[in-house]
Coordinates of C-alpha atoms in Angstrom, one line a residue:
M1252 CA 33.2 -24.3 28.1
S1253 CA 32.9 -21.5 30.6
T1254 CA 32.9 -17.8 29.7
A1255 CA 36.0 -17.4 31.9
S1256 CA 38.0 -20.0 29.9
V1257 CA 36.9 -18.4 26.6
G1258 CA 38.0 -15.0 27.8
N1259 CA 41.4 -16.3 29.1
G1260 CA 42.0 -18.0 25.7
F1261 CA 41.2 -14.8 23.9
L1262 CA 43.6 -12.9 26.1
R1263 CA 46.4 -15.4 25.6
R1264 CA 46.0 -15.4 21.9
F1265 CA 45.8 -11.6 21.8
W1266 CA 48.8 -11.2 24.0
A1267 CA 50.8 -13.7 22.0
M1268 CA 50.0 -11.9 18.7
T1269 CA 50.9 -8.6 20.3
I1270 CA 54.3 -9.9 21.5
K1271 CA 55.0 -11.4 18.1
E1272 CA 54.2 -8.1 16.3
F1273 CA 56.5 -6.2 18.7
I1274 CA 59.3 -8.7 18.0
Q1275 CA 58.8 -8.4 14.3
M1276 CA 58.8 -4.6 14.6
T1277 CA 62.1 -4.5 16.4
R1278 CA 63.7 -6.7 13.8
D1279 CA 62.6 -4.3 11.1
R1280 CA 65.0 -1.5 12.3
I1281 CA 64.5 0.8 9.4
T1282 CA 60.7 0.9 9.8
L1283 CA 61.1 1.4 13.6
A1284 CA 63.6 4.2 13.1
T1285 CA 61.3 5.9 10.6
M1286 CA 58.3 5.8 13.0
V1287 CA 60.5 7.3 15.7
M1288 CA 62.5 9.8 13.7
I1289 CA 59.7 11.4 11.6
P1290 CA 57.8 12.9 14.5
V1291 CA 61.1 14.1 16.1
M1292 CA 62.2 15.5 12.8
Q1293 CA 58.9 17.3 12.3
L1294 CA 59.0 18.7 15.8
F1295 CA 62.5 20.2 15.5
L1296 CA 62.0 21.4 11.9
F1297 CA 58.7 23.1 12.5
G1298 CA 59.6 24.3 16.0
F1299 CA 63.1 25.7 15.5
A1300 CA 64.1 25.8 11.8
I1301 CA 60.9 27.3 10.2
N1302 CA 60.4 31.0 10.6
T1303 CA 58.0 32.9 8.4
T1304 CA 59.5 36.2 9.5
P1305 CA 63.1 35.9 8.3
H1306 CA 66.0 37.8 10.0
N1307 CA 69.7 38.3 9.2
L1308 CA 68.9 38.7 5.5
P1309 CA 72.1 39.1 3.4
T1310 CA 72.4 42.8 2.5
T1311 CA 74.8 45.0 0.5
V1312 CA 75.1 48.7 1.0
L1313 CA 76.0 50.9 -2.1
M1314 CA 77.7 54.0 -0.6
R1315 CA 78.2 56.7 -3.2
E1316 CA 79.4 59.1 -0.5
N1317 CA 81.2 58.5 2.7
T1318 CA 79.5 60.9 5.1
D1319 CA 78.4 60.9 8.8
L1320 CA 74.8 60.3 7.8
G1321 CA 75.8 57.4 5.5
R1322 CA 77.8 55.8 8.3
S1323 CA 74.8 56.3 10.7
I1324 CA 72.5 54.5 8.3
L1325 CA 75.0 51.7 7.8
G1326 CA 75.4 51.4 11.6
A1327 CA 71.6 51.3 12.1
L1328 CA 71.3 48.4 9.5
K1329 CA 74.1 46.5 11.2
N1330 CA 72.5 46.9 14.6
T1331 CA 69.2 45.3 13.6
D1332 CA 68.5 41.6 13.2
F1333 CA 66.6 42.1 10.0
F1334 CA 69.7 42.7 7.9
D1335 CA 73.1 41.1 7.7
I1336 CA 75.5 43.5 6.0
R1337 CA 77.8 41.3 3.9
Q1338 CA 79.7 44.0 2.0
V1339 CA 79.8 47.7 1.2
V1340 CA 80.3 48.6 -2.5
T1341 CA 80.8 51.8 -4.4
R1342 CA 79.8 50.8 -8.0
A1343 CA 76.4 50.2 -9.5
E1344 CA 77.8 47.2 -11.3
D1345 CA 78.5 45.5 -8.0
M1346 CA 74.9 46.0 -7.0
D1347 CA 73.6 44.3 -10.1
R1348 CA 76.1 41.5 -9.6
V1349 CA 75.2 40.6 -6.0
L1350 CA 71.5 40.7 -6.7
E1351 CA 71.8 38.5 -9.8
S1352 CA 74.0 35.9 -8.1
G1353 CA 71.8 35.8 -5.0
S1354 CA 74.7 36.6 -2.6
A1355 CA 72.5 39.5 -1.4
L1356 CA 68.8 39.9 -1.1
F1357 CA 68.8 43.6 -0.6
V1358 CA 71.0 46.5 -1.7
V1359 CA 70.6 49.9 0.1
E1360 CA 71.9 52.7 -2.1
I1361 CA 73.0 56.0 -0.4
P1362 CA 73.3 58.4 -3.4
E1363 CA 75.7 61.2 -3.8
G1364 CA 74.7 64.4 -2.1
F1365 CA 72.2 62.6 0.2
E1366 CA 73.3 64.2 3.5
R1367 CA 73.4 67.7 2.0
A1368 CA 69.9 67.3 0.6
V1369 CA 68.6 66.0 3.9
R1370 CA 70.2 69.1 5.7
R1371 CA 68.4 71.4 3.2
G1372 CA 65.1 69.7 3.6
E1373 CA 64.9 68.6 -0.1
N1374 CA 63.5 65.2 0.7
P1375 CA 66.0 63.1 -1.3
S1376 CA 65.4 59.5 -2.3
L1377 CA 67.0 56.5 -0.8
L1378 CA 66.9 53.5 -3.2
V1379 CA 66.3 50.0 -1.8
A1380 CA 66.6 47.2 -4.4
A1381 CA 65.2 43.9 -3.3
D1382 CA 65.5 40.4 -4.8
A1383 CA 61.7 39.8 -4.9
T1384 CA 62.0 36.2 -6.2
D1385 CA 61.3 35.4 -2.6
P1386 CA 58.4 37.8 -1.9
V1387 CA 57.8 36.7 1.7
A1388 CA 61.4 37.6 2.8
A1389 CA 61.3 40.9 0.7
S1390 CA 58.0 42.2 2.0
S1391 CA 58.8 41.7 5.7
A1392 CA 62.2 43.3 5.5
L1393 CA 61.1 46.2 3.3
G1394 CA 58.3 47.0 5.8
A1395 CA 60.9 47.3 8.7
L1396 CA 63.4 49.3 6.7
S1397 CA 61.7 52.7 6.8
G1398 CA 61.5 52.8 10.5
I1399 CA 65.1 51.6 11.0
I1400 CA 66.5 54.4 8.8
S1401 CA 64.2 57.0 10.3
T1402 CA 65.3 56.1 13.7
A1403 CA 69.0 56.5 12.6
L1404 CA 68.3 60.0 11.3
E1405 CA 66.5 61.1 14.5
R1406 CA 69.4 59.9 16.7
D1407 CA 72.1 61.3 14.4
R1408 CA 73.6 64.4 16.2
H1409 CA 75.4 65.6 13.1
V1410 CA 72.3 66.3 11.0
T1411 CA 69.8 69.1 11.4
I1412 CA 66.6 68.9 9.4
A1413 CA 65.8 72.1 7.6
E1414 CA 62.0 71.7 8.0
A1415 CA 60.8 69.5 10.8
S1416 CA 57.3 69.2 9.2
K1417 CA 58.7 67.6 6.0
P1418 CA 59.9 64.0 5.9
P1419 CA 63.7 64.0 5.7
F1420 CA 63.9 61.5 2.8
T1421 CA 61.8 59.1 0.7
I1422 CA 62.5 55.4 0.4
V1423 CA 62.1 54.2 -3.1
Q1424 CA 61.6 50.4 -3.2
H1425 CA 62.5 48.5 -6.3
R1426 CA 61.3 44.9 -6.3
R1427 CA 63.6 43.4 -8.9
Y1428 CA 62.6 40.3 -10.9
N1429 CA 59.1 40.2 -9.4
P1430 CA 57.7 43.7 -9.2
A1431 CA 54.2 42.6 -8.4
G1432 CA 55.3 40.3 -5.6
S1433 CA 53.6 37.3 -7.2
S1434 CA 54.0 34.1 -5.2
T1435 CA 53.5 32.1 -8.4
L1436 CA 56.8 33.2 -9.8
N1437 CA 58.5 31.9 -6.6
I1438 CA 56.5 28.6 -6.3
V1439 CA 56.6 27.2 -9.8
P1440 CA 60.4 27.0 -10.2
G1441 CA 60.6 25.5 -6.7
L1442 CA 57.9 23.0 -7.6
L1443 CA 60.1 21.9 -10.5
G1444 CA 62.8 20.7 -8.1
T1445 CA 60.5 19.4 -5.5
I1446 CA 58.5 17.2 -7.9
L1447 CA 61.6 15.8 -9.5
T1448 CA 63.0 15.0 -6.0
M1449 CA 59.9 13.2 -4.8
T1450 CA 59.2 11.1 -8.0
L1451 CA 62.8 10.2 -8.9
L1452 CA 63.7 9.2 -5.4
I1453 CA 60.8 6.8 -5.2
F1454 CA 61.3 5.4 -8.7
T1455 CA 64.9 4.5 -8.1
A1456 CA 64.6 3.5 -4.5
L1457 CA 62.2 0.8 -5.7
S1458 CA 64.3 -0.3 -8.7
V1459 CA 67.0 -2.4 -7.0
T1460 CA 64.8 -3.7 -4.2
R1461 CA 62.2 -4.9 -6.8
E1462 CA 64.9 -6.9 -8.6
L1463 CA 66.1 -8.4 -5.3
E1464 CA 62.5 -9.3 -4.2
R1465 CA 61.6 -10.9 -7.5
G1466 CA 64.9 -12.8 -7.7
T1467 CA 65.8 -11.3 -11.1
M1468 CA 69.0 -9.7 -9.9
E1469 CA 70.8 -13.1 -10.0
N1470 CA 69.8 -13.4 -13.7
L1471 CA 71.4 -10.0 -14.4
L1472 CA 74.6 -11.0 -12.6
S1473 CA 74.9 -14.2 -14.6
M1474 CA 75.1 -12.1 -17.8
P1475 CA 78.5 -10.7 -19.0
I1476 CA 77.8 -7.3 -17.5
K1477 CA 79.5 -5.4 -14.7
P1478 CA 77.6 -4.2 -11.6
V1479 CA 78.4 -0.6 -12.4
E1480 CA 77.0 -1.1 -15.9
I1481 CA 73.8 -2.6 -14.5
M1482 CA 73.4 0.5 -12.2
L1483 CA 74.1 3.0 -15.0
G1484 CA 71.8 1.1 -17.4
K1485 CA 68.9 1.2 -14.8
I1486 CA 69.5 4.9 -14.2
A1487 CA 69.5 6.0 -17.8
P1488 CA 65.7 5.6 -18.5
Y1489 CA 64.9 7.6 -15.4
V1490 CA 67.1 10.4 -16.6
V1491 CA 64.9 10.6 -19.7
I1492 CA 61.8 10.5 -17.5
G1493 CA 63.1 13.2 -15.2
L1494 CA 63.9 15.5 -18.1
A1495 CA 60.5 14.8 -19.6
Q1496 CA 58.9 15.8 -16.3
A1497 CA 60.9 19.0 -16.2
I1498 CA 59.8 19.9 -19.7
I1499 CA 56.2 19.4 -18.8
I1500 CA 56.4 21.5 -15.6
I1501 CA 58.4 24.3 -17.3
T1502 CA 56.0 24.4 -20.3
A1503 CA 52.9 24.5 -18.0
G1504 CA 54.5 27.2 -15.9
Y1505 CA 55.2 29.3 -19.0
F1506 CA 51.9 29.0 -20.7
V1507 CA 49.5 28.6 -17.7
F1508 CA 51.1 30.5 -14.9
R1509 CA 53.1 33.0 -17.1
V1510 CA 56.4 32.2 -15.4
P1511 CA 59.1 33.6 -17.7
I1512 CA 62.3 31.9 -18.9
L1513 CA 64.7 34.8 -19.1
G1514 CA 67.9 32.8 -19.1
S1515 CA 69.5 30.2 -21.4
P1516 CA 67.2 27.1 -21.9
L1517 CA 70.4 25.1 -22.5
A1518 CA 71.9 26.1 -19.1
L1519 CA 68.5 25.2 -17.5
A1520 CA 68.6 21.8 -19.2
A1521 CA 72.2 21.1 -18.1
V1522 CA 71.5 22.0 -14.5
T1523 CA 68.3 19.9 -14.5
A1524 CA 70.1 16.9 -15.9
L1525 CA 72.8 17.2 -13.2
F1526 CA 70.1 17.5 -10.5
V1527 CA 68.2 14.5 -11.9
V1528 CA 71.4 12.3 -11.7
S1529 CA 72.0 13.4 -8.1
N1530 CA 68.5 12.3 -7.0
L1531 CA 68.8 9.1 -8.9
S1532 CA 72.1 8.3 -7.2
I1533 CA 70.6 9.1 -3.8
G1534 CA 67.6 6.9 -4.6
Y1535 CA 69.8 4.0 -5.6
T1536 CA 71.7 4.4 -2.3
F1537 CA 68.5 3.9 -0.4
S1538 CA 67.6 0.9 -2.5
T1539 CA 70.9 -0.8 -1.6
I1540 CA 70.3 -0.2 2.1
A1541 CA 66.6 -1.3 2.2
T1542 CA 65.7 -4.9 2.3
N1543 CA 62.2 -4.5 0.7
Q1544 CA 60.2 -1.9 -1.3
L1545 CA 58.3 -0.6 1.8
Q1546 CA 61.6 0.3 3.5
A1547 CA 62.9 2.0 0.4
V1548 CA 59.8 4.2 0.2
Q1549 CA 60.0 5.0 3.9
M1550 CA 63.6 6.1 3.5
A1551 CA 62.8 8.2 0.5
M1552 CA 60.0 10.0 2.3
M1553 CA 62.2 10.5 5.3
Y1554 CA 64.8 12.2 3.1
F1555 CA 62.1 14.2 1.2
L1556 CA 60.8 15.9 4.4
P1557 CA 63.9 18.0 5.2
N1558 CA 64.2 18.8 1.5
I1559 CA 60.8 20.4 1.2
L1560 CA 61.2 22.3 4.5
L1561 CA 64.9 23.3 4.5
S1562 CA 65.6 24.0 0.8
G1563 CA 63.9 27.4 0.7
F1564 CA 60.9 26.1 -1.2
M1565 CA 58.2 26.6 1.4
F1566 CA 59.9 29.0 3.8
P1567 CA 62.5 31.7 3.4
F1568 CA 66.0 30.1 3.7
A1569 CA 67.4 33.2 5.3
G1570 CA 65.0 32.9 8.2
M1571 CA 66.3 29.6 9.4
P1572 CA 68.8 29.2 12.2
S1573 CA 72.4 28.5 11.2
W1574 CA 72.2 24.8 11.9
G1575 CA 69.1 24.6 9.6
Q1576 CA 71.0 26.4 6.9
W1577 CA 73.9 24.1 7.2
I1578 CA 71.6 21.1 6.6
G1579 CA 69.9 22.9 3.8
E1580 CA 73.3 23.6 2.1
A1581 CA 74.0 19.8 2.0
L1582 CA 70.8 19.2 0.0
P1583 CA 70.9 19.3 -3.8
L1584 CA 67.4 20.7 -3.9
T1585 CA 68.5 23.9 -2.1
H1586 CA 71.1 24.8 -4.8
Y1587 CA 68.9 23.6 -7.7
I1588 CA 66.1 25.9 -6.6
R1589 CA 68.4 28.9 -6.4
V1590 CA 69.9 28.2 -9.8
V1591 CA 66.5 27.6 -11.5
R1592 CA 64.9 30.7 -10.0
A1593 CA 67.9 32.8 -11.0
I1594 CA 68.0 31.4 -14.6
M1595 CA 64.2 31.7 -15.1
L1596 CA 63.4 34.9 -13.3
K1597 CA 66.7 36.9 -13.4
G1598 CA 68.2 35.7 -16.7
A1599 CA 71.4 34.8 -14.8
S1600 CA 74.2 32.8 -16.4
I1601 CA 75.9 29.7 -15.0
E1602 CA 79.1 31.8 -14.5
V1603 CA 77.2 34.2 -12.1
L1604 CA 75.8 31.2 -10.2
A1605 CA 79.2 29.6 -9.8
Y1606 CA 78.8 28.7 -6.1
D1607 CA 75.5 26.9 -6.3
T1608 CA 76.4 25.2 -9.6
L1609 CA 79.7 23.9 -8.1
A1610 CA 77.9 22.8 -5.0
L1611 CA 75.4 20.9 -7.0
V1612 CA 78.2 19.2 -9.0
V1613 CA 80.0 18.2 -5.8
L1614 CA 76.9 16.8 -4.1
T1615 CA 76.1 14.9 -7.3
M1616 CA 79.6 13.3 -7.4
I1617 CA 79.4 12.4 -3.7
A1618 CA 75.9 10.8 -4.2
M1619 CA 77.2 8.8 -7.3
T1620 CA 80.3 7.6 -5.4
I1621 CA 78.2 6.4 -2.5
A1622 CA 75.7 4.7 -4.8
V1623 CA 78.4 2.9 -6.7
K1624 CA 80.1 1.6 -3.6
R1625 CA 76.9 0.6 -1.9
F1626 CA 75.7 -1.1 -5.1
R1627 CA 78.9 -3.2 -5.4
R1628 CA 78.8 -4.1 -1.7
T1629 CA 75.1 -5.2 -1.9
L1630 CA 75.8 -7.4 -4.9
D1631 CA 78.9 -8.9 -3.4

């Protein structure tokens, strides 16, 4: 046999195997879509949605006096892209409420007699309270605040500084809930939700597909039990596992990393149970779509990627573009991280966190409804 014929035989077999693999790949549409979509998703998320220097941070102004200088400072804050003035309040109680609920990351307080003190050169204090549970967002904005307000004073035609050599005011920064700016206090509560999302999605995504692959689902259906009862019975053990994981993470965070639990442990447990059920429902939906365990894992990881990038865990949520924030708002992890950080670090109650709690309830109900319908359709 000549060398040429051997080479031609090798090429024919190689080409036949290549064609066969391409055909098999195109038939596995979920795997093919995963290979195509993950690079595209990473490109858009990292290129457009991720911004380590956040802008348009939700801000409230506490104006204890309505003067020309106060309005100039308010106008300067509105004209910068660092701050998004959501509301102007006049009571200290409102300042505490917006910071605790998370509806504002900053509160700029213009005290009574501020303009008169500036005119006299008395160097009054301007209080800036920041929600430092996200130290990255707080630090970048606080660094820009002094220059913004100083520029507003210099351009204000209604104010004459008594002594040009003295600074007209002093900015007093109050980093609430995390005075030291420790990143650990921000990361550990976020890890709680991230770890639960990753593990529970994979556990449940494999559950139904494993039964189908092994042929044991038919045995379950032959028993006097309804499909919904099968699904709920398979979810129940993972709820216990999820809560056990949460207890381990919270305990380690408290004793090892010194992350406090200032709020109600009962409220934290209730929200965690709700979040666990939502992830289990999403995982079950994936398992009803996938035809094998590999596809189920691929779908779970594809869902996990935007969760870790768009939930506010790794990067400041306020720094994302509007479309990225809309996607993030549709993810249970986004609302869970906000609630957990507020309960653990601020001591907030569920009533104060009504928006994120309600959003988590709605997303959980939607996930459970889709899971039930998909589960019935798969079995039928």
